[in-house]
Amino acid sequence: MHNKKRILILGGDSFIAKAFVKEYCNIYKFKLISRITTSFKCEKVLDDFFLIQEAEFSDIDIVINFAAIVHRPKIRSFDVYEKYNFHLTVINGNKAKKAGVSHFLQMSTIAVYGNQEYISPNTPEYPDT
């Protein structure tokens, strides 16, 4: 039997993460860390992703981070976005690296390009939020 890649999903309760896991659940072995319970197996619910233990990254091939603050017009503080969308990613990326994870993927929304119909490698960043 073929060994499935083991993927740790951070932010498993996000819209994109749930769709990703549903699409690929027969191809990969998933472990999720979410803030809100979903219907997926192998899920840990944790309110503060700064508290993710290094042990969660052991025996994992790939980490995909969907955890971020997006679509929150009431949050206007750059510091809040920087804390969760940058520093949290770096902290958990370092935990993954220390655990020997071979790949750490950071997912982001397309909103970084503004309201573009087509996106290419040369599309300039023009966030609208």
mmCIF file of C-alpha atoms in Angstrom:
data_model
loop_
_atom_site.group_PDB
_atom_site.id
_atom_site.type_symbol
_atom_site.label_atom_id
_atom_site.label_comp_id
_atom_site.label_asym_id
_atom_site.label_seq_id
_atom_site.Cartn_x
_atom_site.Cartn_y
_atom_site.Cartn_z
ATOM 1 C CA MET A 1 0.000 0.000 0.000
ATOM 2 C CA HIS A 2 1.224 3.497 -0.852
ATOM 3 C CA ASN A 3 2.102 5.674 2.143
ATOM 4 C CA LYS A 4 0.083 8.864 2.112
ATOM 5 C CA LYS A 5 1.823 12.155 2.795
ATOM 6 C CA ARG A 6 0.961 13.469 6.248
ATOM 7 C CA ILE A 7 -0.261 17.060 6.120
ATOM 8 C CA LEU A 8 -0.867 19.297 9.112
ATOM 9 C CA ILE A 9 -3.458 21.972 8.372
ATOM 10 C CA LEU A 10 -3.332 25.087 10.549
ATOM 11 C CA GLY A 11 -6.666 26.901 10.445
ATOM 12 C CA GLY A 12 -8.652 23.843 9.468
ATOM 13 C CA ASP A 13 -11.955 25.601 10.063
ATOM 14 C CA SER A 14 -11.340 28.201 7.342
ATOM 15 C CA PHE A 15 -13.428 28.075 4.179
ATOM 16 C CA ILE A 16 -10.464 27.332 1.910
ATOM 17 C CA ALA A 17 -8.947 24.733 4.265
ATOM 18 C CA LYS A 18 -12.225 22.816 4.555
ATOM 19 C CA ALA A 19 -12.601 22.736 0.776
ATOM 20 C CA PHE A 20 -8.975 21.614 0.384
ATOM 21 C CA VAL A 21 -9.314 18.765 2.879
ATOM 22 C CA LYS A 22 -12.592 17.573 1.333
ATOM 23 C CA GLU A 23 -11.021 17.569 -2.127
ATOM 24 C CA TYR A 24 -7.868 15.679 -1.151
ATOM 25 C CA CYS A 25 -8.906 13.507 1.823
ATOM 26 C CA ASN A 26 -8.462 10.328 -0.225
ATOM 27 C CA ILE A 27 -4.960 11.270 -1.339
ATOM 28 C CA TYR A 28 -3.349 12.620 1.838
ATOM 29 C CA LYS A 29 -3.502 11.882 5.561
ATOM 30 C CA PHE A 30 -4.616 15.060 7.328
ATOM 31 C CA LYS A 31 -4.238 16.369 10.848
ATOM 32 C CA LEU A 32 -6.020 19.670 11.541
ATOM 33 C CA ILE A 33 -5.657 22.366 14.138
ATOM 34 C CA SER A 34 -8.742 24.569 14.134
ATOM 35 C CA ARG A 35 -10.317 27.259 16.277
ATOM 36 C CA ILE A 36 -13.832 25.897 15.686
ATOM 37 C CA THR A 37 -14.812 22.234 15.524
ATOM 38 C CA THR A 38 -15.390 20.828 12.042
ATOM 39 C CA SER A 39 -16.571 17.391 10.987
ATOM 40 C CA PHE A 40 -13.063 16.186 10.130
ATOM 41 C CA LYS A 41 -11.280 13.428 12.001
ATOM 42 C CA CYS A 42 -7.838 14.022 13.502
ATOM 43 C CA GLU A 43 -8.678 17.556 14.524
ATOM 44 C CA LYS A 44 -7.480 19.494 17.541
ATOM 45 C CA VAL A 45 -9.411 22.601 18.565
ATOM 46 C CA LEU A 46 -7.220 25.344 19.975
ATOM 47 C CA ASP A 47 -8.243 28.944 20.525
ATOM 48 C CA ASP A 48 -4.718 30.393 20.528
ATOM 49 C CA PHE A 49 -2.436 29.232 17.702
ATOM 50 C CA PHE A 50 0.550 30.765 19.506
ATOM 51 C CA LEU A 51 0.136 27.842 21.935
ATOM 52 C CA ILE A 52 0.565 25.076 19.353
ATOM 53 C CA GLN A 53 3.062 22.648 20.839
ATOM 54 C CA GLU A 54 6.123 21.543 18.880
ATOM 55 C CA ALA A 55 4.962 17.932 19.241
ATOM 56 C CA GLU A 56 2.069 18.685 16.861
ATOM 57 C CA PHE A 57 4.610 19.029 14.039
ATOM 58 C CA SER A 58 6.314 15.689 14.609
ATOM 59 C CA ASP A 59 5.684 12.914 12.091
ATOM 60 C CA ILE A 60 4.375 15.480 9.562
ATOM 61 C CA ASP A 61 5.592 15.826 5.964
ATOM 62 C CA ILE A 62 3.928 19.121 5.036
ATOM 63 C CA VAL A 63 2.339 22.002 6.952
ATOM 64 C CA ILE A 64 -0.202 24.201 5.192
ATOM 65 C CA ASN A 65 -1.068 27.351 7.114
ATOM 66 C CA PHE A 66 -4.525 28.726 6.367
ATOM 67 C CA ALA A 67 -4.667 30.606 9.692
ATOM 68 C CA ALA A 68 -4.840 34.363 9.230
ATOM 69 C CA ILE A 69 -6.944 37.394 9.947
ATOM 70 C CA VAL A 70 -8.826 38.285 6.775
ATOM 71 C CA HIS A 71 -12.105 39.947 5.867
ATOM 72 C CA ARG A 72 -12.316 41.807 9.173
ATOM 73 C CA PRO A 73 -13.140 45.431 8.313
ATOM 74 C CA LYS A 74 -13.502 46.355 12.003
ATOM 75 C CA ILE A 75 -9.827 45.558 12.627
ATOM 76 C CA ARG A 76 -7.843 48.570 11.506
ATOM 77 C CA SER A 77 -4.676 47.969 13.495
ATOM 78 C CA PHE A 78 -1.597 47.069 11.480
ATOM 79 C CA ASP A 79 -0.149 45.560 14.673
ATOM 80 C CA VAL A 80 -2.961 42.985 14.910
ATOM 81 C CA TYR A 81 -2.501 41.905 11.299
ATOM 82 C CA GLU A 82 1.271 41.783 11.725
ATOM 83 C CA LYS A 83 0.958 39.709 14.917
ATOM 84 C CA TYR A 84 -1.319 37.050 13.436
ATOM 85 C CA ASN A 85 -0.511 37.091 9.728
ATOM 86 C CA PHE A 86 3.257 37.453 10.034
ATOM 87 C CA HIS A 87 4.663 36.648 13.478
ATOM 88 C CA LEU A 88 2.367 33.680 14.110
ATOM 89 C CA THR A 89 3.358 32.225 10.737
ATOM 90 C CA VAL A 90 7.070 32.661 11.496
ATOM 91 C CA ILE A 91 6.725 31.085 14.943
ATOM 92 C CA ASN A 92 4.862 28.029 13.655
ATOM 93 C CA GLY A 93 7.135 27.804 10.618
ATOM 94 C CA ASN A 94 10.121 27.602 12.952
ATOM 95 C CA LYS A 95 8.412 24.904 15.031
ATOM 96 C CA ALA A 96 7.817 22.919 11.836
ATOM 97 C CA LYS A 97 11.425 23.367 10.739
ATOM 98 C CA LYS A 98 12.717 22.261 14.144
ATOM 99 C CA ALA A 99 10.514 19.142 13.901
ATOM 100 C CA GLY A 100 11.975 18.278 10.489
ATOM 101 C CA VAL A 101 8.928 19.117 8.370
ATOM 102 C CA SER A 102 10.090 19.287 4.761
ATOM 103 C CA HIS A 103 7.580 21.859 3.457
ATOM 104 C CA PHE A 104 5.716 24.774 5.059
ATOM 105 C CA LEU A 105 3.153 26.408 2.786
ATOM 106 C CA GLN A 106 1.530 29.733 3.601
ATOM 107 C CA MET A 107 -1.854 30.206 1.998
ATOM 108 C CA SER A 108 -3.261 33.648 1.417
ATOM 109 C CA THR A 109 -6.320 35.094 -0.176
ATOM 110 C CA ILE A 110 -6.293 36.511 -3.636
ATOM 111 C CA ALA A 111 -7.298 39.904 -2.206
ATOM 112 C CA VAL A 112 -3.632 40.857 -2.136
ATOM 113 C CA TYR A 113 -4.038 41.619 -5.854
ATOM 114 C CA GLY A 114 -7.101 43.810 -5.432
ATOM 115 C CA ASN A 115 -9.999 43.245 -7.780
ATOM 116 C CA GLN A 116 -8.133 41.651 -10.701
ATOM 117 C CA GLU A 117 -9.880 39.396 -13.190
ATOM 118 C CA TYR A 118 -6.640 37.686 -14.289
ATOM 119 C CA ILE A 119 -3.530 37.087 -12.203
ATOM 120 C CA SER A 120 -0.091 36.199 -13.528
ATOM 121 C CA PRO A 121 3.373 36.052 -11.955
ATOM 122 C CA ASN A 122 3.793 39.687 -13.040
ATOM 123 C CA THR A 123 0.559 41.006 -11.493
ATOM 124 C CA PRO A 124 1.419 43.789 -9.044
ATOM 125 C CA GLU A 125 0.148 43.619 -5.482
ATOM 126 C CA TYR A 126 -2.729 45.996 -4.908
ATOM 127 C CA PRO A 127 -4.633 44.991 -1.784
ATOM 128 C CA ASP A 128 -8.059 46.545 -1.452
ATOM 129 C CA THR A 129 -8.492 45.696 2.262
#
